[in-house]
Short mmCIF file of C-alpha atoms in Angstrom, two decimals:
data_model
loop_
_atom_site.label_atom_id
_atom_site.label_comp_id
_atom_site.label_asym_id
_atom_site.label_seq_id
_atom_site.Cartn_x
_atom_site.Cartn_y
_atom_site.Cartn_z
CA MET A 1 6.65 10.64 19.56
CA VAL A 2 9.93 11.32 18.22
CA HIS A 3 11.52 14.80 17.12
CA ARG A 4 14.12 13.65 14.48
CA ALA A 5 15.57 15.40 11.50
CA LEU A 6 14.37 13.31 9.09
CA SER A 7 13.25 14.82 5.70
CA ARG A 8 11.32 12.36 3.17
CA ARG A 9 13.88 12.68 0.09
CA THR A 10 16.44 11.59 2.73
CA PHE A 11 14.95 9.13 4.70
CA LEU A 12 13.03 8.07 1.03
CA THR A 13 16.21 7.70 -0.59
CA ARG A 14 17.87 5.57 2.15
CA SER A 15 15.32 2.83 2.66
CA GLY A 16 15.17 0.07 0.34
CA LEU A 17 11.67 -1.49 1.50
CA VAL A 18 9.90 -0.70 -1.19
CA GLY A 19 11.35 0.17 -4.31
CA CYS A 20 9.35 2.18 -6.67
CA SER A 21 6.17 2.44 -4.34
CA LEU A 22 9.04 4.39 -1.88
CA ALA A 23 7.04 7.44 -2.59
CA ALA A 24 4.71 6.41 -0.92
CA SER A 25 6.03 5.04 2.35
CA PRO A 26 3.16 5.33 5.15
CA LEU A 27 5.67 5.91 7.21
CA ILE A 28 6.05 9.97 5.38
CA THR A 29 2.32 11.82 6.58
CA PRO A 30 3.16 15.18 8.41
CA VAL A 31 0.57 17.59 8.48
CA SER A 32 1.73 21.99 8.52
CA LEU A 33 -0.57 24.21 9.38
CA ALA A 34 -0.28 27.97 9.03
CA ALA A 35 -2.73 30.59 10.99
CA ALA A 36 -2.90 34.14 8.82
CA PRO A 37 -5.43 36.73 9.09
CA TRP A 38 -8.09 35.89 6.66
CA ASP A 39 -10.88 34.06 7.72
CA GLN A 40 -11.54 31.32 5.17
CA ARG A 41 -9.55 28.06 5.44
CA LEU A 42 -7.63 25.87 2.91
CA VAL A 43 -6.66 22.51 2.85
CA VAL A 44 -3.78 21.65 0.22
CA ILE A 45 -3.20 17.28 -0.19
CA ILE A 46 -0.37 16.06 -1.54
CA LEU A 47 -2.05 12.48 -2.84
CA ARG A 48 1.83 11.07 -3.60
CA GLY A 49 2.67 8.51 -6.47
CA GLY A 50 0.64 9.39 -9.28
CA MET A 51 -2.98 9.15 -9.23
CA ASP A 52 -4.58 7.43 -11.97
CA GLY A 53 -7.53 10.95 -12.66
CA LEU A 54 -8.26 8.88 -16.17
CA ASP A 55 -9.60 5.71 -13.62
CA ALA A 56 -10.62 8.15 -10.38
CA ILE A 57 -12.71 10.59 -13.06
CA ARG A 58 -13.93 8.50 -15.89
CA PRO A 59 -14.54 10.43 -19.04
CA TYR A 60 -16.88 7.27 -20.18
CA GLY A 61 -17.91 10.24 -23.15
CA ASP A 62 -15.15 9.95 -24.86
CA PRO A 63 -15.07 7.76 -27.25
CA ASP A 64 -11.62 6.13 -27.71
CA PHE A 65 -11.75 5.35 -23.51
CA ALA A 66 -13.12 1.94 -22.93
CA GLY A 67 -10.60 0.76 -25.81
CA HIS A 68 -7.70 2.04 -24.32
CA ARG A 69 -8.61 0.26 -20.47
CA PRO A 70 -10.76 -2.98 -21.42
CA GLY A 71 -9.52 -4.28 -18.37
CA LEU A 72 -10.14 -1.32 -15.88
CA VAL A 73 -13.70 -0.42 -16.49
CA ARG A 74 -16.71 -1.91 -17.73
CA GLN A 75 -18.28 -0.82 -21.12
CA GLY A 76 -18.55 2.66 -20.82
CA GLY A 77 -17.05 3.34 -17.87
CA LEU A 78 -19.93 3.71 -15.67
CA GLU A 79 -19.41 0.44 -13.57
CA ALA A 80 -21.60 0.88 -10.52
CA GLY A 81 -24.65 2.38 -12.47
CA PRO A 82 -25.85 5.98 -13.49
CA ASP A 83 -26.12 6.94 -9.89
CA LEU A 84 -22.15 7.68 -10.41
CA ASP A 85 -22.53 10.09 -13.60
CA LEU A 86 -21.28 13.14 -13.17
CA ASP A 87 -22.45 15.53 -15.95
CA GLY A 88 -23.02 12.81 -19.25
CA PHE A 89 -19.38 12.91 -20.23
CA PHE A 90 -17.48 11.97 -16.65
CA ALA A 91 -18.35 9.41 -13.62
CA LEU A 92 -16.87 8.54 -10.33
CA HIS A 93 -14.51 5.55 -9.43
CA PRO A 94 -17.28 2.97 -7.75
CA ASP A 95 -14.93 4.13 -4.84
CA LEU A 96 -15.59 7.28 -5.11
CA ALA A 97 -18.93 6.91 -4.07
CA GLU A 98 -19.38 8.11 -1.06
CA VAL A 99 -18.38 12.14 -2.22
CA MET A 100 -21.29 11.59 -4.84
CA PRO A 101 -23.63 13.68 -1.89
CA LEU A 102 -21.11 16.16 -2.21
CA TRP A 103 -21.16 16.56 -5.77
CA GLN A 104 -25.34 17.05 -6.05
CA GLN A 105 -24.79 19.64 -3.23
CA GLY A 106 -22.22 21.84 -5.33
CA GLU A 107 -19.25 21.17 -2.59
CA LEU A 108 -17.27 18.76 -4.89
CA ALA A 109 -15.26 19.26 -8.01
CA PHE A 110 -12.35 18.37 -10.19
CA VAL A 111 -10.05 19.76 -12.87
CA GLN A 112 -8.98 17.55 -15.89
CA ALA A 113 -5.61 17.15 -17.68
CA VAL A 114 -3.59 19.82 -15.43
CA SER A 115 0.14 18.85 -14.84
CA THR A 116 2.98 20.74 -12.83
CA PRO A 117 5.97 21.93 -15.71
CA TYR A 118 7.15 18.26 -15.25
CA ARG A 119 8.09 16.32 -18.05
CA ASP A 120 9.21 13.13 -20.06
CA ARG A 121 11.63 12.41 -16.37
CA ARG A 122 9.02 10.13 -15.03
CA SER A 123 9.96 10.28 -11.26
CA HIS A 124 8.05 10.31 -8.44
CA PHE A 125 10.90 12.69 -6.35
CA ASP A 126 11.54 15.02 -8.96
CA GLY A 127 7.78 15.25 -9.79
CA GLN A 128 6.98 15.59 -5.94
CA ASP A 129 9.83 17.99 -5.68
CA LEU A 130 8.49 20.43 -8.57
CA LEU A 131 4.60 19.79 -7.43
CA GLU A 132 5.76 21.10 -4.27
CA ALA A 133 8.51 24.10 -5.51
CA GLY A 134 5.77 25.00 -7.32
CA THR A 135 8.96 26.66 -10.25
CA MET A 136 9.51 25.89 -13.54
CA GLY A 137 12.36 23.82 -13.56
CA LEU A 138 14.18 21.26 -11.25
CA GLY A 139 16.45 22.83 -8.03
CA GLU A 140 15.07 26.69 -8.65
CA ARG A 141 13.69 26.93 -5.37
CA ARG A 142 14.13 25.09 -1.99
CA ASP A 143 10.80 26.47 0.16
CA GLY A 144 7.19 26.05 -1.00
CA TRP A 145 4.79 27.72 -2.98
CA LEU A 146 2.31 27.36 -0.14
CA ASN A 147 5.24 29.38 1.89
CA ARG A 148 6.02 31.73 -0.19
CA MET A 149 2.17 32.45 -0.67
CA LEU A 150 1.71 33.64 3.66
CA GLN A 151 5.27 35.78 2.74
CA VAL A 152 3.73 37.81 1.21
CA GLN A 153 1.12 38.45 2.81
CA ASN A 154 0.42 41.95 5.07
CA ARG A 155 -0.58 41.49 8.28
CA PRO A 156 1.06 37.39 8.79
CA THR A 157 0.05 35.88 12.17
CA ASP A 158 2.58 35.14 14.20
CA ARG A 159 1.46 31.81 16.16
CA THR A 160 3.47 29.47 18.76
CA ALA A 161 4.89 27.37 16.26
CA PHE A 162 4.80 23.62 17.22
CA ALA A 163 6.70 20.25 16.01
CA ILE A 164 5.50 17.54 16.69
CA GLY A 165 6.63 14.56 14.06
CA HIS A 166 9.30 13.49 12.15
CA GLY A 167 8.97 14.65 8.22
CA GLU A 168 8.73 17.61 6.21
CA LEU A 169 6.20 18.10 3.71
CA GLN A 170 8.20 20.76 1.28
CA LEU A 171 5.17 22.73 0.58
CA LEU A 172 4.91 24.57 3.28
CA HIS A 173 8.85 24.53 4.48
CA GLY A 174 10.25 28.27 3.84
CA ALA A 175 10.74 31.39 6.11
CA ALA A 176 7.13 32.17 6.74
CA PRO A 177 6.78 30.83 10.29
CA VAL A 178 4.55 27.03 10.58
CA SER A 179 3.82 24.12 12.85
CA ASP A 180 4.53 20.28 11.99
CA TRP A 181 2.58 17.60 13.38
CA ALA A 182 2.78 13.88 12.55
CA PRO A 183 0.50 10.82 13.82
CA ASP A 184 1.83 7.80 14.40
CA ALA A 185 4.14 5.64 12.55
CA GLU A 186 4.23 2.03 12.44
CA LEU A 187 6.32 -0.60 10.49
CA ALA A 188 3.95 -3.46 11.13
CA LEU A 189 5.90 -6.56 10.93
CA SER A 190 6.49 -9.26 12.65
CA PRO A 191 9.43 -10.83 14.92
CA GLN A 192 10.36 -13.35 12.90
CA ALA A 193 9.84 -10.95 9.68
CA GLU A 194 12.15 -8.08 11.45
CA GLN A 195 14.92 -10.96 11.64
CA LEU A 196 14.82 -11.59 8.27
CA ALA A 197 14.77 -8.21 7.58
CA GLY A 198 17.86 -8.26 9.39
CA VAL A 199 19.61 -10.57 7.69
CA LEU A 200 18.82 -9.57 4.61
CA MET A 201 20.16 -5.63 4.97
CA GLN A 202 23.19 -6.59 7.50
CA GLU A 203 25.46 -6.39 4.44
CA ASP A 204 23.94 -3.17 3.13
CA PRO A 205 24.80 0.20 5.49
CA LEU A 206 22.72 2.67 4.11
CA PHE A 207 19.50 0.07 4.14
CA SER A 208 19.98 -1.64 7.63
CA ALA A 209 19.85 2.23 9.03
CA ALA A 210 17.18 3.12 7.33
CA LEU A 211 15.23 -0.23 8.68
CA SER A 212 16.63 0.38 12.39
CA GLU A 213 15.88 4.04 12.16
CA ALA A 214 12.37 3.26 10.58
CA LEU A 215 11.40 0.25 13.20
CA ALA A 216 12.57 2.42 15.85
CA LEU A 217 9.90 5.39 14.98
CA SER A 218 7.35 2.77 15.20
CA ARG A 219 7.94 1.08 18.15
CA SER A 220 7.72 5.27 20.00
CA ASP A 221 4.22 5.33 18.77
CA MET A 222 3.41 1.68 19.64
CA ALA A 223 0.38 1.88 21.94
CA PRO A 224 0.91 -1.63 23.95
CA GLY A 225 -2.30 -3.74 23.51
CA ARG A 226 -2.51 -2.26 19.76
CA THR A 227 -2.25 -4.97 16.77
CA GLY A 228 -0.66 -5.06 13.83
CA GLY A 229 2.14 -4.14 15.83
CA ALA A 230 5.65 -6.28 16.06
CA GLY A 231 4.85 -8.18 18.80
CA ASP A 232 1.69 -9.11 17.34
CA MET A 233 1.67 -13.01 16.97
CA THR A 234 -1.79 -13.54 15.59
CA GLN A 235 -0.55 -11.23 12.40
CA ALA A 236 2.96 -13.41 12.55
CA ALA A 237 0.75 -16.72 12.09
CA SER A 238 -1.14 -15.16 9.49
CA THR A 239 1.84 -14.47 7.47
CA GLY A 240 3.99 -17.04 7.69
CA GLY A 241 7.20 -15.15 9.62
CA MET A 242 7.36 -13.50 6.40
CA MET A 243 7.83 -9.55 5.62
CA GLU A 244 5.73 -7.54 4.52
CA MET A 245 5.76 -3.87 3.52
CA PRO A 246 5.94 -1.58 6.14
CA ARG A 247 2.13 -0.22 6.24
CA ALA A 248 -0.46 2.67 8.02
CA SER A 249 -1.46 1.87 11.32
CA ARG A 250 -4.94 -0.14 11.86
CA GLY A 251 -6.13 3.25 13.42
CA GLN A 252 -6.65 4.80 10.07
CA ALA A 253 -3.65 6.83 10.08
CA HIS A 254 -5.45 9.34 7.19
CA LEU A 255 -8.23 9.90 9.19
CA LYS A 256 -6.03 11.63 12.26
CA LEU A 257 -4.36 13.48 10.09
CA ALA A 258 -7.46 14.81 8.25
CA GLU A 259 -9.19 15.11 12.14
CA PHE A 260 -6.70 16.56 13.47
CA ALA A 261 -6.38 19.52 10.54
CA ALA A 262 -10.73 19.89 11.11
CA LYS A 263 -9.36 20.65 14.95
CA GLN A 264 -6.94 23.55 14.35
CA LEU A 265 -9.30 25.43 11.21
CA ARG A 266 -11.76 25.24 13.98
CA GLY A 267 -9.58 27.23 15.59
CA GLU A 268 -6.82 29.73 14.37
CA THR A 269 -5.28 27.98 11.81
CA ARG A 270 -5.91 29.10 8.30
CA VAL A 271 -4.20 26.67 6.02
CA ALA A 272 -3.16 23.19 6.42
CA SER A 273 -1.37 20.44 4.50
CA PHE A 274 -0.79 16.31 4.50
CA SER A 275 -0.27 14.17 2.39
CA LEU A 276 -1.66 11.13 1.09
CA ASN A 277 0.19 7.70 -0.03
CA GLY A 278 -0.72 4.64 -2.03
CA TRP A 279 -1.29 6.20 -5.88
CA ASP A 280 1.24 4.39 -7.53
CA THR A 281 -0.69 1.75 -9.43
CA HIS A 282 1.93 -0.50 -11.72
CA SER A 283 -0.50 -3.19 -11.65
CA ARG A 284 -3.85 -4.69 -9.39
CA GLN A 285 -5.07 -1.04 -10.14
CA LYS A 286 -8.73 -1.96 -9.45
CA ARG A 287 -7.50 -2.71 -5.41
CA ASN A 288 -5.18 -0.58 -5.03
CA LEU A 289 -6.73 2.36 -6.65
CA GLY A 290 -9.37 2.37 -4.53
CA ALA A 291 -8.03 1.43 -1.54
CA ALA A 292 -6.39 4.88 -2.31
CA LEU A 293 -9.68 6.77 -3.28
CA LYS A 294 -11.57 5.62 -0.51
CA ARG A 295 -8.65 6.87 2.19
CA LEU A 296 -9.36 10.38 0.16
CA SER A 297 -12.93 10.42 0.71
CA GLY A 298 -13.02 9.60 4.16
CA CYS A 299 -10.48 12.62 4.67
CA ILE A 300 -12.64 15.03 2.73
CA LEU A 301 -15.83 13.59 4.52
CA ALA A 302 -13.88 13.83 7.36
CA LEU A 303 -12.72 17.35 7.45
CA LYS A 304 -16.05 18.50 6.71
CA GLN A 305 -17.25 16.80 9.79
CA GLY A 306 -14.41 17.83 11.58
CA VAL A 307 -14.79 21.64 11.37
CA GLY A 308 -18.60 21.99 10.93
CA PRO A 309 -20.95 23.70 8.50
CA ALA A 310 -19.61 26.85 9.49
CA VAL A 311 -16.24 27.00 8.92
CA TRP A 312 -16.88 24.12 5.86
CA ASP A 313 -19.00 27.10 4.65
CA LYS A 314 -15.51 28.84 4.35
CA THR A 315 -12.92 25.99 3.40
CA ALA A 316 -11.39 24.75 0.07
CA VAL A 317 -9.36 21.62 0.23
CA VAL A 318 -7.47 20.85 -3.21
CA ALA A 319 -6.00 17.58 -3.89
CA MET A 320 -2.95 17.21 -6.43
CA THR A 321 -0.61 14.71 -7.65
CA GLU A 322 2.89 14.63 -9.05
CA PHE A 323 1.96 13.33 -12.58
CA GLY A 324 -1.62 11.34 -14.16
CA ARG A 325 -1.18 8.32 -15.52
CA THR A 326 -0.46 6.02 -19.01
CA VAL A 327 -3.85 6.26 -21.12
CA ARG A 328 -3.12 2.72 -22.09
CA GLU A 329 -3.46 0.23 -19.58
CA ASN A 330 -0.51 -2.28 -19.21
CA GLY A 331 -0.25 -5.72 -19.04
CA THR A 332 -0.22 -6.07 -15.33
CA GLY A 333 -3.35 -4.55 -14.69
CA GLY A 334 -2.39 -1.13 -13.81
CA THR A 335 -0.81 1.97 -15.40
CA ASP A 336 2.54 3.58 -15.80
CA HIS A 337 3.31 7.28 -15.14
CA GLY A 338 2.54 9.21 -17.36
CA THR A 339 1.91 13.42 -18.12
CA GLY A 340 -1.78 15.26 -17.61
CA GLY A 341 -3.81 14.44 -14.50
CA THR A 342 -6.29 15.26 -12.51
CA MET A 343 -7.01 18.08 -9.25
CA VAL A 344 -10.06 17.29 -6.88
CA LEU A 345 -11.33 20.15 -5.17
CA ALA A 346 -13.92 20.21 -2.08
CA GLY A 347 -15.68 22.11 0.29
CA GLY A 348 -18.13 24.84 0.99
CA ALA A 349 -16.05 27.76 -0.73
CA ILE A 350 -15.73 25.83 -4.20
CA ARG A 351 -18.47 25.84 -7.30
CA GLY A 352 -18.64 22.05 -7.40
CA GLY A 353 -20.72 20.34 -9.35
CA ARG A 354 -18.44 21.02 -12.08
CA VAL A 355 -15.47 19.71 -14.23
CA TYR A 356 -13.38 21.85 -14.52
CA GLY A 357 -10.07 22.06 -17.46
CA ARG A 358 -9.83 21.81 -21.29
CA TRP A 359 -10.72 18.42 -22.22
CA PRO A 360 -7.87 17.25 -24.98
CA GLY A 361 -9.31 13.86 -25.91
CA LEU A 362 -8.21 10.95 -26.05
CA LYS A 363 -7.04 9.48 -29.52
CA GLU A 364 -3.39 8.61 -29.92
CA ALA A 365 -2.59 11.87 -31.87
CA ALA A 366 -4.45 14.06 -29.08
CA LEU A 367 -1.89 12.41 -26.34
CA TYR A 368 1.36 13.69 -25.10
CA ASN A 369 4.24 11.32 -26.97
CA ARG A 370 0.92 9.44 -27.86
CA ARG A 371 0.79 7.40 -24.52
CA ASP A 372 -0.21 10.11 -21.54
CA LEU A 373 -3.09 12.50 -21.30
CA MET A 374 -2.43 15.80 -22.81
CA PRO A 375 -1.90 18.77 -20.45
CA THR A 376 -3.97 21.26 -21.24
CA GLY A 377 -3.46 23.80 -17.91
CA ASP A 378 -1.42 24.22 -14.96
CA VAL A 379 -1.78 23.21 -11.73
CA ARG A 380 -0.83 26.06 -10.55
CA GLU A 381 -2.71 28.78 -12.21
CA VAL A 382 -5.50 26.93 -10.36
CA CYS A 383 -4.33 27.23 -7.21
CA ALA A 384 -3.45 30.69 -7.73
CA TRP A 385 -6.54 31.19 -8.33
CA ILE A 386 -7.56 29.62 -5.64
CA MET A 387 -5.06 31.75 -3.55
CA ARG A 388 -6.38 35.24 -4.36
CA GLY A 389 -9.86 34.15 -3.98
CA ILE A 390 -9.33 33.11 -0.13
CA THR A 391 -5.94 35.52 1.22
CA GLY A 392 -6.48 38.41 -1.45
CA THR A 393 -2.86 37.81 -2.37
CA GLY A 394 -2.47 40.14 -5.61
CA ILE A 395 -1.92 38.50 -8.80
CA SER A 396 1.58 40.32 -9.55
CA ASP A 397 2.71 38.39 -6.57
CA LEU A 398 1.45 35.25 -7.17
CA GLU A 399 2.92 35.02 -10.53
CA THR A 400 6.50 36.43 -9.74
CA LYS A 401 6.73 35.23 -6.09
CA VAL A 402 4.43 32.53 -5.14
CA PHE A 403 4.83 30.79 -9.07
CA PRO A 404 7.46 32.35 -10.19
CA GLY A 405 6.80 32.69 -13.93
CA ILE A 406 3.20 31.41 -14.42
CA GLN A 407 0.61 33.54 -15.89
CA MET A 408 -2.59 33.69 -14.76
CA ALA A 409 -4.62 34.06 -17.41
CA GLN A 410 -7.97 33.74 -16.95
CA ASP A 411 -9.68 33.13 -13.31
CA PRO A 412 -11.49 29.28 -13.59
CA GLY A 413 -13.78 30.49 -11.13
CA VAL A 414 -13.84 27.62 -9.19
CA LEU A 415 -14.88 29.37 -5.46
CA ARG A 416 -17.89 30.69 -4.89
#
């Protein structure tokens, strides 16, 4: 385990290993936690890379949906049959089938056509920064909205801070005391691939330093006898010695995040936040989005199992992403960076079995810039109402300090 001051932006800016998808590096998966005086639990999951909410929660009842995506969904959008139908208009992606029982039990909900104020520039870095800052524009605050919520509490509980890991989650960064923990980090390169990467990057000091740093982090967390690491000759043979992209460990690191968060939430911790990567689906979306959705499903189910029934009944899980994706599929079987997106809500505290939000329609004239889902709601307002219900935070504090500039017009009623 290595303790280093390595921020997400710093690392991703310096690393050139995965290009546009750097915002989804598996090396950057911290969990942040905070204790608080209230009894309900809040888990915020950042889905890095821009989740395609139109594929995750398919609006098959919209007459224009199937025509926009002839290669991604079958006719009508109910690829796996009526068992995935939610309400006669929306249907789950087949790889979210594992959480269908939560929907049926009223513990799973979605908010469609929502976004941050971010518009048009379509950068993962900027989109994620604004999502976690919770402000109207970029660069207005250096702390995150979840930390600011803790700052305005009347009786903040000091908990002994602990930091385990190497990343930073801006969402919980700020003046309120929080603790950080990160799971194993593995950079899965065969010896031949590692050598090749070194040769390719030796002329570029920045990239070379980033690679060395990532390998050092990975080796420090390698357990003897584990497969998939730098010394795995079987894997090297199977890949012909070619360089592979960094990937998460075979130990299903996303489940480690959820299991660790659940363990803390059973105790004093009331707020937990972590990120899941792999949502940047410019190509081969059927395969890549399916894998990401399975990780999200696994995390939600691991949280439920880990906290137990009594705590789950008091838990709200909020999964959100920096922006949605284009309504039309592109020429490589994927979708590009868009605007309006989808929030995923789960937990016993959630009034589930519903798709919230105002649906704008998918006719070309109704799209944002004639290409994206038109946002009709603000993710910050949904979060503000959830935090008010869970923590009792005043509306004035939420509108001026936590999310400066928002107006909490009407409670959408997503909590029981």
